[in-house]
Amino acid sequence: MKKVIVAMSGGVDSSLAAALMKDKGYDVTGITLKLFDGQEKYLEDASKMADHLGIRWYMADYSEDFKSNVISYFTNTYKQGQTPNPCAYCNRYSKFSYLISEMKKINAKMVVTGHYADTAELDGTMHIKKAADPKKDQSYFLSLLTADQIRYLHFPHAHRTKIEVRRIAGEYGLQVSNKKDSQEVCFLEGGDYRDYLSKFVPLDYGKGNFILNGLIIGEHKGILNYTVGQRKGLGISYHEPLYVKNIDPHTCNIELASRQNVFFKNIKAINCNFVTTPPERFTAKAKIRYRMTEQNCSVEIRENNTAFVEFEEQRFAPAPGQILSIYDGDYVLGGGFINEVF
């Protein structure tokens, strides 16, 4: 039997993934990654589901590395006046690296997770591919993965909806079949990101002025409290809604603008990763947020893993620090971190 390792969070998606792999005759080992303090209370369900399925299970503690890597990235990005995407960053630089490392330790051949995504070959190389259910597709969060990571991955729910997953989990007798979905950013535990940041950085860090049309119109509470595209919670009275257009980490000033003035067509992305070496110029589709559909664009690759993307139509408030994900149809070609918009 082919040996596989299944990442088990204690939720319905990963528990059913383990059940399905065992049902197909694989030698399944469940693993739960301990990533942050206080996570122990969430681990009991993973252990219970492994016992229910009759598979091996263990916990691997990567909390120290996660703190120095993902948590540091999260806090430092906000301090730079940008908006982090910890899930996409973690998938590339932490979670799947941990899982592949554990896979090799036990001589398994595949990493299985409950993500709603797929893998498929494009031009001879395995790529991340969109899931069949557009409402649950998580390919955006996997767009930074490398070819060396993707070749080990398998996603059993690629062609299922969440409703189907819950129904099948019930048929397997999994007690977590109706368990509430976890929050996207696991270490926030459903809380406000500002409350979490306050553990590491004073929330009044980077206090400065609100700027509108070159004029100071008020003071803000500190750059950690704001993100590009934000409208609510600014505390500014004006005759029309204002949005955060730009956050300058050097002056700590925040530029505001009316809605029509926070649309942009051009994006510079840095630290880009493409599954295969792309041509210098090509057309594709791309998106700058999870909850949006891909839009037509042209892509120009520059040195130092930098890409310039021009959309056919303007996009609302691309946020520096967020992920730009580039697609060829349903296939993820790669992605990078939004650095500049113009």
mmCIF file of N, CA and C in Angstrom, residues 45-126:
data_model
loop_
_atom_site.group_PDB
_atom_site.id
_atom_site.type_symbol
_atom_site.label_atom_id
_atom_site.label_comp_id
_atom_site.label_asym_id
_atom_site.label_seq_id
_atom_site.Cartn_x
_atom_site.Cartn_y
_atom_site.Cartn_z
ATOM 1 N N ASP A 45 -10.217 17.032 18.481
ATOM 2 C CA ASP A 45 -11.054 16.445 17.434
ATOM 3 C C ASP A 45 -10.221 15.688 16.403
ATOM 4 N N ALA A 46 -9.019 16.187 16.091
ATOM 5 C CA ALA A 46 -8.161 15.490 15.130
ATOM 6 C C ALA A 46 -7.777 14.123 15.662
ATOM 7 N N SER A 47 -7.396 14.068 16.923
ATOM 8 C CA SER A 47 -7.040 12.791 17.543
ATOM 9 C C SER A 47 -8.234 11.842 17.572
ATOM 10 N N LYS A 48 -9.407 12.380 17.915
ATOM 11 C CA LYS A 48 -10.613 11.549 17.965
ATOM 12 C C LYS A 48 -10.973 10.982 16.590
ATOM 13 N N MET A 49 -10.866 11.818 15.554
ATOM 14 C CA MET A 49 -11.209 11.354 14.218
ATOM 15 C C MET A 49 -10.230 10.285 13.730
ATOM 16 N N ALA A 50 -8.968 10.430 14.077
ATOM 17 C CA ALA A 50 -7.991 9.406 13.710
ATOM 18 C C ALA A 50 -8.305 8.082 14.401
ATOM 19 N N ASP A 51 -8.682 8.154 15.689
ATOM 20 C CA ASP A 51 -9.070 6.944 16.411
ATOM 21 C C ASP A 51 -10.301 6.307 15.778
ATOM 22 N N HIS A 52 -11.277 7.146 15.411
ATOM 23 C CA HIS A 52 -12.504 6.651 14.793
ATOM 24 C C HIS A 52 -12.205 5.919 13.480
ATOM 25 N N LEU A 53 -11.239 6.446 12.740
ATOM 26 C CA LEU A 53 -10.902 5.857 11.441
ATOM 27 C C LEU A 53 -9.911 4.705 11.567
ATOM 28 N N GLY A 54 -9.310 4.566 12.730
ATOM 29 C CA GLY A 54 -8.334 3.505 12.914
ATOM 30 C C GLY A 54 -7.028 3.745 12.188
ATOM 31 N N ILE A 55 -6.580 5.004 12.190
ATOM 32 C CA ILE A 55 -5.308 5.331 11.536
ATOM 33 C C ILE A 55 -4.333 5.899 12.568
ATOM 34 N N ARG A 56 -3.042 5.829 12.238
ATOM 35 C CA ARG A 56 -2.039 6.456 13.097
ATOM 36 C C ARG A 56 -2.204 7.966 13.048
ATOM 37 N N TRP A 57 -1.847 8.617 14.154
ATOM 38 C CA TRP A 57 -1.929 10.080 14.217
ATOM 39 C C TRP A 57 -0.884 10.594 15.186
ATOM 40 N N TYR A 58 -0.307 11.725 14.854
ATOM 41 C CA TYR A 58 0.599 12.364 15.802
ATOM 42 C C TYR A 58 0.596 13.868 15.564
ATOM 43 N N MET A 59 1.091 14.589 16.556
ATOM 44 C CA MET A 59 1.209 16.033 16.444
ATOM 45 C C MET A 59 2.674 16.401 16.279
ATOM 46 N N ALA A 60 2.948 17.337 15.392
ATOM 47 C CA ALA A 60 4.308 17.841 15.189
ATOM 48 C C ALA A 60 4.330 19.311 15.579
ATOM 49 N N ASP A 61 5.217 19.655 16.495
ATOM 50 C CA ASP A 61 5.265 21.009 17.029
ATOM 51 C C ASP A 61 6.231 21.874 16.219
ATOM 52 N N TYR A 62 5.658 22.807 15.450
ATOM 53 C CA TYR A 62 6.449 23.762 14.669
ATOM 54 C C TYR A 62 6.183 25.184 15.140
ATOM 55 N N SER A 63 5.717 25.334 16.379
ATOM 56 C CA SER A 63 5.256 26.643 16.842
ATOM 57 C C SER A 63 6.381 27.677 16.911
ATOM 58 N N GLU A 64 7.587 27.262 17.254
ATOM 59 C CA GLU A 64 8.679 28.230 17.342
ATOM 60 C C GLU A 64 9.047 28.758 15.958
ATOM 61 N N ASP A 65 9.149 27.859 14.996
ATOM 62 C CA ASP A 65 9.469 28.294 13.636
ATOM 63 C C ASP A 65 8.336 29.143 13.070
ATOM 64 N N PHE A 66 7.092 28.750 13.339
ATOM 65 C CA PHE A 66 5.929 29.490 12.859
ATOM 66 C C PHE A 66 5.933 30.912 13.419
ATOM 67 N N LYS A 67 6.281 31.043 14.689
ATOM 68 C CA LYS A 67 6.311 32.364 15.311
ATOM 69 C C LYS A 67 7.373 33.251 14.672
ATOM 70 N N SER A 68 8.572 32.697 14.477
ATOM 71 C CA SER A 68 9.665 33.502 13.924
ATOM 72 C C SER A 68 9.489 33.752 12.432
ATOM 73 N N ASN A 69 8.656 32.955 11.778
ATOM 74 C CA ASN A 69 8.472 33.080 10.335
ATOM 75 C C ASN A 69 7.148 33.781 10.018
ATOM 76 N N VAL A 70 6.034 33.118 10.240
ATOM 77 C CA VAL A 70 4.730 33.639 9.816
ATOM 78 C C VAL A 70 4.269 34.801 10.690
ATOM 79 N N ILE A 71 4.376 34.656 12.009
ATOM 80 C CA ILE A 71 3.920 35.734 12.892
ATOM 81 C C ILE A 71 4.763 36.988 12.680
ATOM 82 N N SER A 72 6.071 36.809 12.516
ATOM 83 C CA SER A 72 6.938 37.965 12.253
ATOM 84 C C SER A 72 6.576 38.632 10.935
ATOM 85 N N TYR A 73 6.327 37.822 9.903
ATOM 86 C CA TYR A 73 5.887 38.372 8.615
ATOM 87 C C TYR A 73 4.600 39.174 8.797
ATOM 88 N N PHE A 74 3.654 38.629 9.547
ATOM 89 C CA PHE A 74 2.351 39.256 9.753
ATOM 90 C C PHE A 74 2.506 40.634 10.408
ATOM 91 N N THR A 75 3.242 40.692 11.501
ATOM 92 C CA THR A 75 3.391 41.957 12.227
ATOM 93 C C THR A 75 4.246 42.956 11.454
ATOM 94 N N ASN A 76 5.329 42.490 10.849
ATOM 95 C CA ASN A 76 6.221 43.397 10.126
ATOM 96 C C ASN A 76 5.551 43.994 8.893
ATOM 97 N N THR A 77 4.691 43.234 8.240
ATOM 98 C CA THR A 77 4.001 43.753 7.057
ATOM 99 C C THR A 77 3.086 44.906 7.429
ATOM 100 N N TYR A 78 2.356 44.778 8.528
ATOM 101 C CA TYR A 78 1.510 45.885 8.984
ATOM 102 C C TYR A 78 2.348 47.096 9.366
ATOM 103 N N LYS A 79 3.500 46.876 9.981
ATOM 104 C CA LYS A 79 4.375 47.989 10.369
ATOM 105 C C LYS A 79 4.909 48.725 9.140
ATOM 106 N N GLN A 80 4.948 48.044 8.004
ATOM 107 C CA GLN A 80 5.402 48.669 6.762
ATOM 108 C C GLN A 80 4.266 49.349 6.011
ATOM 109 N N GLY A 81 3.095 49.421 6.632
ATOM 110 C CA GLY A 81 1.954 50.072 5.999
ATOM 111 C C GLY A 81 1.281 49.221 4.939
ATOM 112 N N GLN A 82 1.526 47.910 4.964
ATOM 113 C CA GLN A 82 0.950 47.013 3.978
ATOM 114 C C GLN A 82 -0.024 46.040 4.637
ATOM 115 N N THR A 83 -0.716 45.265 3.796
ATOM 116 C CA THR A 83 -1.717 44.315 4.278
ATOM 117 C C THR A 83 -1.238 42.899 3.999
ATOM 118 N N PRO A 84 -0.892 42.134 5.027
ATOM 119 C CA PRO A 84 -0.351 40.794 4.796
ATOM 120 C C PRO A 84 -1.424 39.802 4.374
ATOM 121 N N ASN A 85 -0.979 38.699 3.788
ATOM 122 C CA ASN A 85 -1.854 37.568 3.509
ATOM 123 C C ASN A 85 -1.207 36.345 4.160
ATOM 124 N N PRO A 86 -1.429 36.167 5.469
ATOM 125 C CA PRO A 86 -0.697 35.132 6.201
ATOM 126 C C PRO A 86 -0.985 33.714 5.726
ATOM 127 N N CYS A 87 -2.186 33.466 5.198
ATOM 128 C CA CYS A 87 -2.507 32.106 4.763
ATOM 129 C C CYS A 87 -1.682 31.715 3.534
ATOM 130 N N ALA A 88 -1.636 32.595 2.537
ATOM 131 C CA ALA A 88 -0.850 32.298 1.338
ATOM 132 C C ALA A 88 0.630 32.221 1.675
ATOM 133 N N TYR A 89 1.104 33.127 2.527
ATOM 134 C CA TYR A 89 2.504 33.125 2.931
ATOM 135 C C TYR A 89 2.838 31.833 3.676
ATOM 136 N N CYS A 90 1.981 31.454 4.611
ATOM 137 C CA CYS A 90 2.203 30.244 5.399
ATOM 138 C C CYS A 90 2.224 29.003 4.514
ATOM 139 N N ASN A 91 1.290 28.909 3.581
ATOM 140 C CA ASN A 91 1.251 27.733 2.701
ATOM 141 C C ASN A 91 2.571 27.540 1.976
ATOM 142 N N ARG A 92 3.156 28.621 1.508
ATOM 143 C CA ARG A 92 4.415 28.525 0.761
ATOM 144 C C ARG A 92 5.617 28.283 1.672
ATOM 145 N N TYR A 93 5.735 29.106 2.695
ATOM 146 C CA TYR A 93 6.980 29.145 3.457
ATOM 147 C C TYR A 93 6.959 28.326 4.749
ATOM 148 N N SER A 94 5.797 27.857 5.155
ATOM 149 C CA SER A 94 5.724 27.120 6.413
ATOM 150 C C SER A 94 4.947 25.817 6.277
ATOM 151 N N LYS A 95 3.625 25.878 6.181
ATOM 152 C CA LYS A 95 2.782 24.697 6.321
ATOM 153 C C LYS A 95 3.182 23.543 5.408
ATOM 154 N N PHE A 96 3.291 23.806 4.114
ATOM 155 C CA PHE A 96 3.581 22.692 3.206
ATOM 156 C C PHE A 96 5.041 22.254 3.292
ATOM 157 N N SER A 97 5.910 23.154 3.698
ATOM 158 C CA SER A 97 7.294 22.745 3.959
ATOM 159 C C SER A 97 7.342 21.793 5.148
ATOM 160 N N TYR A 98 6.587 22.120 6.213
ATOM 161 C CA TYR A 98 6.525 21.242 7.379
ATOM 162 C C TYR A 98 5.957 19.872 6.990
ATOM 163 N N LEU A 99 4.854 19.896 6.244
ATOM 164 C CA LEU A 99 4.184 18.644 5.892
ATOM 165 C C LEU A 99 5.061 17.755 5.013
ATOM 166 N N ILE A 100 5.733 18.351 4.051
ATOM 167 C CA ILE A 100 6.604 17.562 3.180
ATOM 168 C C ILE A 100 7.782 17.010 3.970
ATOM 169 N N SER A 101 8.293 17.795 4.906
ATOM 170 C CA SER A 101 9.372 17.310 5.763
ATOM 171 C C SER A 101 8.916 16.108 6.588
ATOM 172 N N GLU A 102 7.720 16.193 7.177
ATOM 173 C CA GLU A 102 7.185 15.080 7.960
ATOM 174 C C GLU A 102 6.889 13.879 7.067
ATOM 175 N N MET A 103 6.407 14.120 5.864
ATOM 176 C CA MET A 103 6.156 13.047 4.906
ATOM 177 C C MET A 103 7.422 12.232 4.655
ATOM 178 N N LYS A 104 8.534 12.932 4.451
ATOM 179 C CA LYS A 104 9.795 12.252 4.169
ATOM 180 C C LYS A 104 10.321 11.508 5.393
ATOM 181 N N LYS A 105 10.059 12.055 6.582
ATOM 182 C CA LYS A 105 10.519 11.397 7.810
ATOM 183 C C LYS A 105 9.906 10.019 7.969
ATOM 184 N N ILE A 106 8.647 9.847 7.577
ATOM 185 C CA ILE A 106 7.975 8.559 7.759
ATOM 186 C C ILE A 106 7.936 7.753 6.460
ATOM 187 N N ASN A 107 8.691 8.225 5.454
ATOM 188 C CA ASN A 107 8.797 7.510 4.170
ATOM 189 C C ASN A 107 7.450 7.402 3.454
ATOM 190 N N ALA A 108 6.605 8.425 3.629
ATOM 191 C CA ALA A 108 5.367 8.496 2.852
ATOM 192 C C ALA A 108 5.671 9.098 1.487
ATOM 193 N N LYS A 109 4.711 8.999 0.588
ATOM 194 C CA LYS A 109 4.938 9.444 -0.786
ATOM 195 C C LYS A 109 4.047 10.605 -1.198
ATOM 196 N N MET A 110 3.105 10.990 -0.331
ATOM 197 C CA MET A 110 2.129 11.998 -0.729
ATOM 198 C C MET A 110 1.639 12.755 0.488
ATOM 199 N N VAL A 111 1.393 14.053 0.322
ATOM 200 C CA VAL A 111 0.760 14.892 1.340
ATOM 201 C C VAL A 111 -0.679 15.160 0.904
ATOM 202 N N VAL A 112 -1.617 14.854 1.762
ATOM 203 C CA VAL A 112 -3.037 15.015 1.465
ATOM 204 C C VAL A 112 -3.615 16.056 2.415
ATOM 205 N N THR A 113 -4.388 16.988 1.883
ATOM 206 C CA THR A 113 -5.056 17.980 2.728
ATOM 207 C C THR A 113 -6.514 18.135 2.303
ATOM 208 N N GLY A 114 -7.274 18.834 3.120
ATOM 209 C CA GLY A 114 -8.694 19.056 2.826
ATOM 210 C C GLY A 114 -8.971 20.322 2.057
ATOM 211 N N HIS A 115 -7.955 20.901 1.437
ATOM 212 C CA HIS A 115 -8.165 22.118 0.655
ATOM 213 C C HIS A 115 -9.130 21.864 -0.519
ATOM 214 N N TYR A 116 -9.864 22.910 -0.865
ATOM 215 C CA TYR A 116 -10.701 22.866 -2.069
ATOM 216 C C TYR A 116 -9.862 23.410 -3.226
ATOM 217 N N ALA A 117 -9.143 22.511 -3.852
ATOM 218 C CA ALA A 117 -8.260 22.824 -4.975
ATOM 219 C C ALA A 117 -7.963 21.524 -5.679
ATOM 220 N N ASP A 118 -7.203 21.604 -6.756
ATOM 221 C CA ASP A 118 -6.847 20.415 -7.522
ATOM 222 C C ASP A 118 -5.404 20.559 -7.987
ATOM 223 N N THR A 119 -4.826 19.463 -8.416
ATOM 224 C CA THR A 119 -3.538 19.503 -9.111
ATOM 225 C C THR A 119 -3.700 18.790 -10.440
ATOM 226 N N ALA A 120 -3.067 19.322 -11.454
ATOM 227 C CA ALA A 120 -3.159 18.716 -12.781
ATOM 228 C C ALA A 120 -1.957 19.148 -13.609
ATOM 229 N N GLU A 121 -1.668 18.371 -14.612
ATOM 230 C CA GLU A 121 -0.502 18.639 -15.445
ATOM 231 C C GLU A 121 -0.814 19.683 -16.510
ATOM 232 N N LEU A 122 0.100 20.615 -16.663
ATOM 233 C CA LEU A 122 0.023 21.616 -17.725
ATOM 234 C C LEU A 122 1.408 21.715 -18.350
ATOM 235 N N ASP A 123 1.492 21.418 -19.630
ATOM 236 C CA ASP A 123 2.771 21.449 -20.353
ATOM 237 C C ASP A 123 3.840 20.611 -19.652
ATOM 238 N N GLY A 124 3.430 19.451 -19.146
ATOM 239 C CA GLY A 124 4.378 18.508 -18.578
ATOM 240 C C GLY A 124 4.734 18.727 -17.127
ATOM 241 N N THR A 125 4.148 19.741 -16.470
ATOM 242 C CA THR A 125 4.467 20.030 -15.069
ATOM 243 C C THR A 125 3.180 20.143 -14.266
ATOM 244 N N MET A 126 3.188 19.597 -13.061
ATOM 245 C CA MET A 126 2.011 19.669 -12.205
ATOM 246 C C MET A 126 1.817 21.087 -11.685
#
